[in-house]
PDB file of C-alpha atoms and ligand atoms in Angstrom:
ATOM      1  CA  UNK A1097     105.580  94.980 122.285  1.00 55.00           C
ATOM      2  CA  UNK A1098     101.821  96.702 122.244  1.00 72.00           C
ATOM      3  CA  UNK A1099      99.157  95.422 120.042  1.00 93.00           C
ATOM      4  CA  UNK A1100      97.966  97.783 117.386  1.00 94.00           C
ATOM      5  CA  UNK A1101      94.991  98.645 119.725  1.00 95.00           C
ATOM      6  CA  UNK A1102      97.020  99.716 122.526  1.00 95.00           C
ATOM      7  CA  UNK A1103      99.406 101.505 120.030  1.00 96.00           C
ATOM      8  CA  UNK A1104      96.822 103.712 118.440  1.00 97.00           C
ATOM      9  CA  UNK A1105      95.367 104.607 121.736  1.00 96.00           C
ATOM     10  CA  UNK A1106      98.980 105.421 123.124  1.00 97.00           C
ATOM     11  CA  UNK A1107      99.831 107.425 120.366  1.00 97.00           C
ATOM     12  CA  UNK A1108      96.541 109.333 119.897  1.00 97.00           C
ATOM     13  CA  UNK A1109      96.771 110.312 123.716  1.00 97.00           C
ATOM     14  CA  UNK A1110     100.436 110.959 123.625  1.00 97.00           C
ATOM     15  CA  UNK A1111      99.593 113.934 120.770  1.00 97.00           C
ATOM     16  CA  UNK A1112      96.243 114.708 122.133  1.00 97.00           C
ATOM     17  CA  UNK A1113      94.696 113.701 118.647  1.00 97.00           C
ATOM     18  CA  UNK A1114      91.574 112.575 117.956  1.00 96.00           C
ATOM     19  CA  UNK A1115      90.469 111.121 114.303  1.00 97.00           C
ATOM     20  CA  UNK A1116      89.646 113.399 111.537  1.00 97.00           C
ATOM     21  CA  UNK A1117      86.476 112.310 110.058  1.00 96.00           C
ATOM     22  CA  UNK A1118      86.666 114.788 107.339  1.00 97.00           C
ATOM     23  CA  UNK A1119      90.133 112.977 105.989  1.00 98.00           C
ATOM     24  CA  UNK A1120      88.479 109.477 106.330  1.00 97.00           C
ATOM     25  CA  UNK A1121      90.596 108.509 109.233  1.00 98.00           C
ATOM     26  CA  UNK A1122      89.703 105.245 110.766  1.00 98.00           C
ATOM     27  CA  UNK A1123      92.615 103.479 112.064  1.00 98.00           C
ATOM     28  CA  UNK A1124      93.206  99.508 111.616  1.00 98.00           C
ATOM     29  CA  UNK A1125      93.864  98.183 114.934  1.00 97.00           C
ATOM     30  CA  UNK A1126      93.520  94.374 113.934  1.00 97.00           C
ATOM     31  CA  UNK A1127      96.762  92.585 113.778  1.00 96.00           C
ATOM     32  CA  UNK A1128      95.655  89.576 111.887  1.00 97.00           C
ATOM     33  CA  UNK A1129      94.475  91.988 109.172  1.00 97.00           C
ATOM     34  CA  UNK A1130      97.583  94.091 108.820  1.00 97.00           C
ATOM     35  CA  UNK A1131      99.363  90.469 108.511  1.00 97.00           C
ATOM     36  CA  UNK A1132      96.969  89.464 105.876  1.00 97.00           C
ATOM     37  CA  UNK A1133      97.925  92.835 103.892  1.00 98.00           C
ATOM     38  CA  UNK A1134     101.509  91.966 103.856  1.00 97.00           C
ATOM     39  CA  UNK A1135     101.101  88.698 102.966  1.00 98.00           C
ATOM     40  CA  UNK A1136      98.620  89.172 100.030  1.00 98.00           C
ATOM     41  CA  UNK A1137     100.632  92.124  98.904  1.00 98.00           C
ATOM     42  CA  UNK A1138     103.679  89.982  98.873  1.00 98.00           C
ATOM     43  CA  UNK A1139     105.840  92.710  99.762  1.00 98.00           C
ATOM     44  CA  UNK A1140     109.924  91.544  99.042  1.00 97.00           C
ATOM     45  CA  UNK A1141     112.838  93.472  99.641  1.00 98.00           C
ATOM     46  CA  UNK A1142     113.317  94.385  96.147  1.00 98.00           C
ATOM     47  CA  UNK A1143     109.872  96.042  96.027  1.00 98.00           C
ATOM     48  CA  UNK A1144     108.975 100.154  96.325  1.00 98.00           C
ATOM     49  CA  UNK A1145     106.065 100.342  98.262  1.00 98.00           C
ATOM     50  CA  UNK A1146     104.157 103.191  97.927  1.00 98.00           C
ATOM     51  CA  UNK A1147     101.598 103.744 100.910  1.00 98.00           C
ATOM     52  CA  UNK A1148      98.746 106.136 100.801  1.00 98.00           C
ATOM     53  CA  UNK A1149      97.550 107.612 104.006  1.00 98.00           C
ATOM     54  CA  UNK A1150      99.750 105.818 106.325  1.00 98.00           C
ATOM     55  CA  UNK A1151      97.811 107.703 109.393  1.00 98.00           C
ATOM     56  CA  UNK A1152      99.708 106.748 112.763  1.00 98.00           C
ATOM     57  CA  UNK A1153     101.871 104.478 111.066  1.00 98.00           C
ATOM     58  CA  UNK A1154     100.550 101.011 112.066  1.00 97.00           C
ATOM     59  CA  UNK A1155     100.542  99.095 108.510  1.00 98.00           C
ATOM     60  CA  UNK A1156     103.831 101.457 107.709  1.00 98.00           C
ATOM     61  CA  UNK A1157     105.893 100.154 110.451  1.00 97.00           C
ATOM     62  CA  UNK A1158     104.993  96.421 108.975  1.00 97.00           C
ATOM     63  CA  UNK A1159     105.842  97.667 105.493  1.00 98.00           C
ATOM     64  CA  UNK A1160     109.089  98.869 106.799  1.00 98.00           C
ATOM     65  CA  UNK A1161     110.064  95.493 107.898  1.00 97.00           C
ATOM     66  CA  UNK A1162     109.159  93.433 104.755  1.00 98.00           C
ATOM     67  CA  UNK A1163     109.720  95.981 101.677  1.00 98.00           C
ATOM     68  CA  UNK A1164     113.101  97.645 100.246  1.00 98.00           C
ATOM     69  CA  UNK A1165     111.889 101.010 100.404  1.00 98.00           C
ATOM     70  CA  UNK A1166     108.460 102.776 101.663  1.00 98.00           C
ATOM     71  CA  UNK A1167     107.137 106.099 100.418  1.00 98.00           C
ATOM     72  CA  UNK A1168     103.911 107.151 102.133  1.00 98.00           C
ATOM     73  CA  UNK A1169     101.672 109.910 101.195  1.00 98.00           C
ATOM     74  CA  UNK A1170      99.874 111.584 103.837  1.00 98.00           C
ATOM     75  CA  UNK A1171      97.768 114.793 103.706  1.00 98.00           C
ATOM     76  CA  UNK A1172      97.147 115.630 107.528  1.00 98.00           C
ATOM     77  CA  UNK A1173      99.985 117.681 109.038  1.00 98.00           C
ATOM     78  CA  UNK A1174      99.403 116.327 112.281  1.00 97.00           C
ATOM     79  CA  UNK A1175     100.089 112.562 111.096  1.00 98.00           C
ATOM     80  CA  UNK A1176     103.405 113.826 109.546  1.00 98.00           C
ATOM     81  CA  UNK A1177     104.783 114.931 112.566  1.00 97.00           C
ATOM     82  CA  UNK A1178     103.894 111.595 114.425  1.00 98.00           C
ATOM     83  CA  UNK A1179     105.325 109.826 111.286  1.00 98.00           C
ATOM     84  CA  UNK A1180     108.247 111.771 111.282  1.00 98.00           C
ATOM     85  CA  UNK A1181     109.112 111.286 115.375  1.00 97.00           C
ATOM     86  CA  UNK A1182     108.238 107.481 114.855  1.00 97.00           C
ATOM     87  CA  UNK A1183     110.274 106.362 111.843  1.00 98.00           C
ATOM     88  CA  UNK A1184     113.209 108.905 111.907  1.00 94.00           C
ATOM     89  CA  UNK A1185     115.973 106.268 112.185  1.00 96.00           C
ATOM     90  CA  UNK A1186     114.609 104.630 109.189  1.00 97.00           C
ATOM     91  CA  UNK A1187     116.806 105.091 106.008  1.00 96.00           C
ATOM     92  CA  UNK A1188     114.395 103.202 103.699  1.00 97.00           C
ATOM     93  CA  UNK A1189     111.252 105.629 104.347  1.00 98.00           C
ATOM     94  CA  UNK A1190     110.177 108.745 102.673  1.00 98.00           C
ATOM     95  CA  UNK A1191     107.302 110.832 103.665  1.00 98.00           C
ATOM     96  CA  UNK A1192     105.281 113.268 101.465  1.00 98.00           C
ATOM     97  CA  UNK A1193     103.048 115.666 103.277  1.00 98.00           C
ATOM     98  CA  UNK A1194     100.677 116.093 100.237  1.00 98.00           C
ATOM     99  CA  UNK A1195      97.305 115.282  98.659  1.00 98.00           C
ATOM    100  CA  UNK A1196      97.736 111.877  96.852  1.00 98.00           C
ATOM    101  CA  UNK A1197      95.479 113.153  94.032  1.00 98.00           C
ATOM    102  CA  UNK A1198      98.065 115.907  93.448  1.00 98.00           C
ATOM    103  CA  UNK A1199     101.186 113.969  93.610  1.00 98.00           C
ATOM    104  CA  UNK A1200     103.212 113.330  90.515  1.00 98.00           C
ATOM    105  CA  UNK A1201     103.457 109.723  90.710  1.00 98.00           C
ATOM    106  CA  UNK A1202     105.506 109.040  87.802  1.00 98.00           C
ATOM    107  CA  UNK A1203     108.391 111.113  88.992  1.00 98.00           C
ATOM    108  CA  UNK A1204     107.910 109.444  92.723  1.00 98.00           C
ATOM    109  CA  UNK A1205     108.768 106.186  91.256  1.00 98.00           C
ATOM    110  CA  UNK A1206     111.552 107.652  89.009  1.00 97.00           C
ATOM    111  CA  UNK A1207     113.181 109.323  91.911  1.00 97.00           C
ATOM    112  CA  UNK A1208     113.084 106.299  94.521  1.00 98.00           C
ATOM    113  CA  UNK A1209     113.150 103.186  92.379  1.00 97.00           C
ATOM    114  CA  UNK A1210     116.799 102.870  92.655  1.00 94.00           C
ATOM    115  CA  UNK A1211     118.099  99.251  92.400  1.00 93.00           C
ATOM    116  CA  UNK A1212     114.423  97.931  93.365  1.00 96.00           C
ATOM    117  CA  UNK A1213     112.595  95.984  90.761  1.00 95.00           C
ATOM    118  CA  UNK A1214     108.970  96.011  91.428  1.00 98.00           C
ATOM    119  CA  UNK A1215     106.328  98.926  92.496  1.00 98.00           C
ATOM    120  CA  UNK A1216     103.799  97.828  94.636  1.00 98.00           C
ATOM    121  CA  UNK A1217     100.892 100.213  96.374  1.00 98.00           C
ATOM    122  CA  UNK A1218      99.632  99.092  99.888  1.00 98.00           C
ATOM    123  CA  UNK A1219      97.145 100.995 101.834  1.00 98.00           C
ATOM    124  CA  UNK A1220      94.104 101.480 103.969  1.00 98.00           C
ATOM    125  CA  UNK A1221      92.572 104.097 101.656  1.00 98.00           C
ATOM    126  CA  UNK A1222      90.793 107.134 102.858  1.00 98.00           C
ATOM    127  CA  UNK A1223      87.075 106.046 101.550  1.00 97.00           C
ATOM    128  CA  UNK A1224      85.670 109.310 100.333  1.00 97.00           C
ATOM    129  CA  UNK A1225      88.447 109.421  97.473  1.00 98.00           C
ATOM    130  CA  UNK A1226      88.584 105.482  96.694  1.00 98.00           C
ATOM    131  CA  UNK A1227      87.479 105.550  93.134  1.00 97.00           C
ATOM    132  CA  UNK A1228      89.687 108.533  92.001  1.00 98.00           C
ATOM    133  CA  UNK A1229      92.768 107.124  93.474  1.00 98.00           C
ATOM    134  CA  UNK A1230      92.402 103.899  91.986  1.00 98.00           C
ATOM    135  CA  UNK A1231      91.805 105.092  88.778  1.00 97.00           C
ATOM    136  CA  UNK A1232      94.567 107.756  88.917  1.00 98.00           C
ATOM    137  CA  UNK A1233      96.763 104.772  89.908  1.00 98.00           C
ATOM    138  CA  UNK A1234      95.753 102.900  86.598  1.00 98.00           C
ATOM    139  CA  UNK A1235      95.136 105.394  84.091  1.00 97.00           C
ATOM    140  CA  UNK A1236      98.410 106.951  84.487  1.00 97.00           C
ATOM    141  CA  UNK A1237      99.848 103.618  83.213  1.00 95.00           C
ATOM    142  CA  UNK A1238     102.742 103.579  86.342  1.00 97.00           C
ATOM    143  CA  UNK A1239     104.378 100.584  85.407  1.00 96.00           C
ATOM    144  CA  UNK A1240     103.324  99.289  88.977  1.00 98.00           C
ATOM    145  CA  UNK A1241     102.909  95.562  89.799  1.00 98.00           C
ATOM    146  CA  UNK A1242     100.033  95.577  91.962  1.00 98.00           C
ATOM    147  CA  UNK A1243      97.974  97.578  94.199  1.00 98.00           C
ATOM    148  CA  UNK A1244      96.619  95.880  97.629  1.00 98.00           C
ATOM    149  CA  UNK A1245      94.304  98.153  99.401  1.00 98.00           C
ATOM    150  CA  UNK A1246      91.398  98.176 101.999  1.00 98.00           C
ATOM    151  CA  UNK A1247      88.184  99.678 100.803  1.00 98.00           C
ATOM    152  CA  UNK A1248      84.665 100.025 101.723  1.00 98.00           C
ATOM    153  CA  UNK A1249      83.138  96.298 101.399  1.00 98.00           C
ATOM    154  CA  UNK A1250      80.303  97.695  98.861  1.00 97.00           C
ATOM    155  CA  UNK A1251      83.053  99.327  96.742  1.00 98.00           C
ATOM    156  CA  UNK A1252      85.394  96.452  96.868  1.00 98.00           C
ATOM    157  CA  UNK A1253      82.496  94.272  95.898  1.00 98.00           C
ATOM    158  CA  UNK A1254      81.681  96.317  92.778  1.00 97.00           C
ATOM    159  CA  UNK A1255      85.358  96.710  91.669  1.00 98.00           C
ATOM    160  CA  UNK A1256      85.848  92.777  92.011  1.00 98.00           C
ATOM    161  CA  UNK A1257      82.573  91.941  90.355  1.00 97.00           C
ATOM    162  CA  UNK A1258      82.737  89.632  87.275  1.00 96.00           C
ATOM    163  CA  UNK A1259      81.735  91.730  84.226  1.00 94.00           C
ATOM    164  CA  UNK A1260      78.498  90.873  83.098  1.00 90.00           C
ATOM    165  CA  UNK A1261      77.070  89.957  86.560  1.00 92.00           C
ATOM    166  CA  UNK A1262      74.689  91.602  88.361  1.00 90.00           C
ATOM    167  CA  UNK A1263      77.049  93.646  90.771  1.00 93.00           C
ATOM    168  CA  UNK A1264      79.075  95.032  87.815  1.00 93.00           C
ATOM    169  CA  UNK A1265      79.272  98.679  87.601  1.00 94.00           C
ATOM    170  CA  UNK A1266      81.181 101.002  85.478  1.00 95.00           C
ATOM    171  CA  UNK A1267      84.137 100.795  87.706  1.00 97.00           C
ATOM    172  CA  UNK A1268      84.168  96.948  87.421  1.00 97.00           C
ATOM    173  CA  UNK A1269      84.859  97.473  83.502  1.00 97.00           C
ATOM    174  CA  UNK A1270      87.205 100.269  83.721  1.00 97.00           C
ATOM    175  CA  UNK A1271      89.419  98.489  86.285  1.00 98.00           C
ATOM    176  CA  UNK A1272      89.092  95.355  84.466  1.00 98.00           C
ATOM    177  CA  UNK A1273      90.496  96.852  81.599  1.00 98.00           C
ATOM    178  CA  UNK A1274      93.934  97.438  83.495  1.00 98.00           C
ATOM    179  CA  UNK A1275      93.981  95.027  86.222  1.00 98.00           C
ATOM    180  CA  UNK A1276      92.915  91.321  87.325  1.00 98.00           C
ATOM    181  CA  UNK A1277      90.783  92.106  90.753  1.00 98.00           C
ATOM    182  CA  UNK A1278      90.445  89.742  93.549  1.00 98.00           C
ATOM    183  CA  UNK A1279      88.854  89.938  97.069  1.00 98.00           C
ATOM    184  CA  UNK A1280      91.472  89.162  99.680  1.00 98.00           C
ATOM    185  CA  UNK A1281      89.688  89.309 102.978  1.00 98.00           C
ATOM    186  CA  UNK A1282      86.432  90.747 104.491  1.00 98.00           C
ATOM    187  CA  UNK A1283      86.985  93.301 107.506  1.00 98.00           C
ATOM    188  CA  UNK A1284      84.433  93.829 109.899  1.00 97.00           C
ATOM    189  CA  UNK A1285      83.865  97.437 111.012  1.00 98.00           C
ATOM    190  CA  UNK A1286      85.105  96.586 114.498  1.00 98.00           C
ATOM    191  CA  UNK A1287      88.704  96.210 113.543  1.00 98.00           C
ATOM    192  CA  UNK A1288      88.953  99.962 113.282  1.00 98.00           C
ATOM    193  CA  UNK A1289      88.829 103.045 115.529  1.00 97.00           C
ATOM    194  CA  UNK A1290      86.680 104.889 115.589  1.00 97.00           C
ATOM    195  CA  UNK A1291      84.453 102.125 114.396  1.00 97.00           C
ATOM    196  CA  UNK A1292      83.230 103.347 111.056  1.00 97.00           C
ATOM    197  CA  UNK A1293      79.520 102.847 109.715  1.00 96.00           C
ATOM    198  CA  UNK A1294      80.497 100.379 106.895  1.00 97.00           C
ATOM    199  CA  UNK A1295      82.383  97.089 106.895  1.00 98.00           C
ATOM    200  CA  UNK A1296      85.424  97.019 104.888  1.00 98.00           C
ATOM    201  CA  UNK A1297      87.485  94.562 102.512  1.00 98.00           C
ATOM    202  CA  UNK A1298      90.942  94.073 101.368  1.00 98.00           C
ATOM    203  CA  UNK A1299      91.206  93.950  97.595  1.00 98.00           C
ATOM    204  CA  UNK A1300      94.012  93.179  95.314  1.00 98.00           C
ATOM    205  CA  UNK A1301      94.436  94.429  91.646  1.00 98.00           C
ATOM    206  CA  UNK A1302      97.343  92.643  89.698  1.00 98.00           C
ATOM    207  CA  UNK A1303      98.340  95.155  86.817  1.00 98.00           C
ATOM    208  CA  UNK A1304      97.916  93.522  83.731  1.00 98.00           C
ATOM    209  CA  UNK A1305     101.081  93.894  81.133  1.00 96.00           C
ATOM    210  CA  UNK A1306      98.777  95.094  78.707  1.00 96.00           C
ATOM    211  CA  UNK A1307      94.805  96.213  78.632  1.00 97.00           C
ATOM    212  CA  UNK A1308      92.802  93.216  78.877  1.00 98.00           C
ATOM    213  CA  UNK A1309      91.040  94.537  75.451  1.00 98.00           C
ATOM    214  CA  UNK A1310      92.168  96.306  72.129  1.00 96.00           C
ATOM    215  CA  UNK A1311      90.724  99.550  72.010  1.00 97.00           C
ATOM    216  CA  UNK A1312      91.101 102.292  69.219  1.00 95.00           C
ATOM    217  CA  UNK A1313      90.117 105.131  71.364  1.00 95.00           C
ATOM    218  CA  UNK A1314      90.282 104.904  75.127  1.00 95.00           C
ATOM    219  CA  UNK A1315      88.709 108.414  75.736  1.00 94.00           C
ATOM    220  CA  UNK A1316      85.590 106.703  73.686  1.00 94.00           C
ATOM    221  CA  UNK A1317      85.808 103.396  75.554  1.00 96.00           C
ATOM    222  CA  UNK A1318      85.596 104.911  79.010  1.00 96.00           C
ATOM    223  CA  UNK A1319      82.710 107.396  78.003  1.00 94.00           C
ATOM    224  CA  UNK A1320      80.635 104.583  76.551  1.00 94.00           C
ATOM    225  CA  UNK A1321      81.110 102.749  79.938  1.00 95.00           C
ATOM    226  CA  UNK A1322      79.928 105.502  81.835  1.00 93.00           C
ATOM    227  CA  UNK A1323      77.066 106.315  79.847  1.00 91.00           C
ATOM    228  CA  UNK A1324      75.953 102.781  79.868  1.00 92.00           C
ATOM    229  CA  UNK A1325      75.889 102.915  83.595  1.00 90.00           C
ATOM    230  CA  UNK A1326      74.725 106.683  84.105  1.00 85.00           C
ATOM    231  CA  UNK A1327      70.996 105.380  85.256  1.00 76.00           C
ATOM    232  CA  UNK A1328      71.289 101.879  86.266  1.00 68.00           C
ATOM    233  CA  UNK A1329      67.597 101.078  85.151  1.00 73.00           C
ATOM    234  CA  UNK A1330      67.890 102.709  81.744  1.00 80.00           C
ATOM    235  CA  UNK A1331      68.522 100.417  78.848  1.00 89.00           C
ATOM    236  CA  UNK A1332      72.058 100.570  77.154  1.00 92.00           C
ATOM    237  CA  UNK A1333      70.516 102.225  73.990  1.00 93.00           C
ATOM    238  CA  UNK A1334      69.296 104.907  76.007  1.00 90.00           C
ATOM    239  CA  UNK A1335      72.267 105.346  78.240  1.00 90.00           C
ATOM    240  CA  UNK A1336      74.323 105.817  74.717  1.00 91.00           C
ATOM    241  CA  UNK A1337      72.021 108.176  72.790  1.00 89.00           C
ATOM    242  CA  UNK A1338      71.976 110.350  76.009  1.00 86.00           C
ATOM    243  CA  UNK A1339      75.660 110.484  75.893  1.00 84.00           C
ATOM    244  CA  UNK A1340      76.024 111.928  72.573  1.00 85.00           C
ATOM    245  CA  UNK A1341      79.022 109.929  71.138  1.00 86.00           C
ATOM    246  CA  UNK A1342      76.588 108.939  68.363  1.00 88.00           C
ATOM    247  CA  UNK A1343      73.204 111.015  68.344  1.00 86.00           C
ATOM    248  CA  UNK A1344      71.371 109.124  65.660  1.00 89.00           C
ATOM    249  CA  UNK A1345      69.328 106.363  67.916  1.00 91.00           C
ATOM    250  CA  UNK A1346      68.794 104.023  64.761  1.00 93.00           C
ATOM    251  CA  UNK A1347      72.519 103.987  64.269  1.00 93.00           C
ATOM    252  CA  UNK A1348      73.388 102.825  67.835  1.00 93.00           C
ATOM    253  CA  UNK A1349      70.574 100.421  67.577  1.00 94.00           C
ATOM    254  CA  UNK A1350      72.180  98.817  64.289  1.00 95.00           C
ATOM    255  CA  UNK A1351      75.411  98.711  66.396  1.00 95.00           C
ATOM    256  CA  UNK A1352      73.938  96.867  69.249  1.00 95.00           C
ATOM    257  CA  UNK A1353      72.156  94.478  67.004  1.00 95.00           C
ATOM    258  CA  UNK A1354      75.433  93.866  64.944  1.00 95.00           C
ATOM    259  CA  UNK A1355      77.107  92.514  68.208  1.00 94.00           C
ATOM    260  CA  UNK A1356      74.395  89.873  68.437  1.00 95.00           C
ATOM    261  CA  UNK A1357      72.800  91.753  71.376  1.00 95.00           C
ATOM    262  CA  UNK A1358      69.164  92.521  72.287  1.00 94.00           C
ATOM    263  CA  UNK A1359      67.997  95.945  71.557  1.00 93.00           C
ATOM    264  CA  UNK A1360      66.658  96.376  75.108  1.00 92.00           C
ATOM    265  CA  UNK A1361      70.029  94.965  76.888  1.00 94.00           C
ATOM    266  CA  UNK A1362      71.331  96.826  80.018  1.00 92.00           C
ATOM    267  CA  UNK A1363      74.742  97.774  80.558  1.00 91.00           C
ATOM    268  CA  UNK A1364      75.664  95.309  83.375  1.00 90.00           C
ATOM    269  CA  UNK A1365      74.848  92.477  80.972  1.00 93.00           C
ATOM    270  CA  UNK A1366      77.942  93.143  78.669  1.00 95.00           C
ATOM    271  CA  UNK A1367      81.513  91.756  78.790  1.00 96.00           C
ATOM    272  CA  UNK A1368      84.606  93.701  78.516  1.00 97.00           C
ATOM    273  CA  UNK A1369      85.250  92.646  74.984  1.00 97.00           C
ATOM    274  CA  UNK A1370      81.671  93.664  73.980  1.00 96.00           C
ATOM    275  CA  UNK A1371      82.335  97.233  75.494  1.00 96.00           C
ATOM    276  CA  UNK A1372      85.394  97.123  73.635  1.00 97.00           C
ATOM    277  CA  UNK A1373      83.887  96.240  70.359  1.00 97.00           C
ATOM    278  CA  UNK A1374      80.776  98.903  70.980  1.00 96.00           C
ATOM    279  CA  UNK A1375      83.267 101.509  71.724  1.00 96.00           C
ATOM    280  CA  UNK A1376      85.312 100.795  68.552  1.00 96.00           C
ATOM    281  CA  UNK A1377      82.162 100.777  66.310  1.00 95.00           C
ATOM    282  CA  UNK A1378      80.719 103.958  67.829  1.00 93.00           C
ATOM    283  CA  UNK A1379      83.983 105.483  67.459  1.00 90.00           C
ATOM    284  CA  UNK A1380      84.113 104.538  63.680  1.00 89.00           C
ATOM    285  CA  UNK A1381      80.527 105.920  63.248  1.00 84.00           C
ATOM    286  CA  UNK A1382      81.385 109.117  65.206  1.00 77.00           C
ATOM    287  CA  UNK A1383      84.150 109.623  62.783  1.00 76.00           C
ATOM    288  CA  UNK A1384      82.657 108.826  59.398  1.00 73.00           C
ATOM    289  CA  UNK A1385      79.781 111.593  60.750  1.00 63.00           C
ATOM    290  CA  UNK A1386      82.171 114.086  61.527  1.00 59.00           C
ATOM    291  CA  UNK A1387      84.332 113.825  58.340  1.00 51.00           C
TER     292      UNK A1387
HETATM  293  N1  SAM B 701      96.964 103.807 107.186  1.00 75.00           N
HETATM  294  C1  SAM B 701      96.359 104.304 108.735  1.00 75.00           C
HETATM  295  C2  SAM B 701      95.556 102.724 108.957  1.00 75.00           C
HETATM  296  O1  SAM B 701      95.617 102.016 108.552  1.00 75.00           O
HETATM  297  O2  SAM B 701      95.442 103.029 110.464  1.00 75.00           O
HETATM  298  C3  SAM B 701      95.222 105.290 108.257  1.00 75.00           C
HETATM  299  C4  SAM B 701      94.255 104.854 107.352  1.00 75.00           C
HETATM  300  S1  SAM B 701      92.840 106.240 107.409  1.00 75.00           S
HETATM  301  C5  SAM B 701      91.630 105.167 106.628  1.00 75.00           C
HETATM  302  C6  SAM B 701      93.201 107.288 105.637  1.00 75.00           C
HETATM  303  C7  SAM B 701      94.531 107.666 105.848  1.00 75.00           C
HETATM  304  O3  SAM B 701      94.282 108.704 104.527  1.00 75.00           O
HETATM  305  C8  SAM B 701      94.350 108.924 107.192  1.00 75.00           C
HETATM  306  O4  SAM B 701      95.638 108.789 107.492  1.00 75.00           O
HETATM  307  C9  SAM B 701      93.833 110.270 106.190  1.00 75.00           C
HETATM  308  O5  SAM B 701      94.784 111.156 106.904  1.00 75.00           O
HETATM  309  C10 SAM B 701      94.681 109.922 104.887  1.00 75.00           C
HETATM  310  N2  SAM B 701      94.382 110.991 103.830  1.00 75.00           N
HETATM  311  C11 SAM B 701      93.021 111.341 103.579  1.00 75.00           C
HETATM  312  N3  SAM B 701      92.877 112.178 102.536  1.00 75.00           N
HETATM  313  C12 SAM B 701      94.316 112.129 101.763  1.00 75.00           C
HETATM  314  C13 SAM B 701      94.618 112.528 100.700  1.00 75.00           C
HETATM  315  N4  SAM B 701      94.069 113.180  99.759  1.00 75.00           N
HETATM  316  N5  SAM B 701      96.236 112.233 100.329  1.00 75.00           N
HETATM  317  C14 SAM B 701      96.587 111.236 100.971  1.00 75.00           C
HETATM  318  N6  SAM B 701      96.422 111.206 102.358  1.00 75.00           N
HETATM  319  C15 SAM B 701      94.981 111.254 102.745  1.00 75.00           C
END
């Protein structure tokens, strides 16, 4: 049996292809990392696995061994031909040639869940759209169990940062609202061909049964988080007043103080609970102004 490096070179040679940089194609060639992804995603025969960007099918072939069914979404037509040739004999494999951001994942799950019990997303993501993919999977409230994905190390560090720590950013809080995030393993750039410029890591998001905090208006909650991190060096009060949620700076100041926080505090010092309370109070203020 070929290892993933030999197999990747063989397939690229056979189909006379090279990686398409625009589509974020960096093929995973480290068998230990692949095994680690399989183990940490805890794939079982009762699981429906959604794989985003299967590429040449290196991870896919392992997923097919362990899962009940795999639905893979791939944008690149060249990859589709390879995947169809490679997995045509599998009756638990469905391949969609589409942009993952345009796929109706609710429908996809409804049409494929059959007798399977859990839905798990597993992928080596195209890095140029990491955040939109993760946020789509979370915001659409798909009832999925977990998301185990390879991402750029810096992005993974932000996603798994402790809210309120130096590394936390808007994505930290947005993800924390929906899921418990953890770093699984560091993956150096030589685990891929072509070798990318950045190192990577595998992260796992365990989706919460219900959001971490009670929020009256989710739209305002996410707007507040976004506004607080628009310019990282700005204080929370400046970020919020620029956002226009509540225009009067004095009112924002009073709300921040009512939470027992310093007026000059920066967004990254807040906990997710404090962002929720802040958003709820700003929402109330906003409504009272607009009645
Ligand atoms: N899974 C393979 C592996 O681990 O070797 C390939 C991973 S590569 C980092 C990302 C894959 O995502 C590529 O196959 C690329 O063509 C695909 N891709 C890029 N943009 C996409 C999109 N919008 N929707 C679906 N797949 C996409």
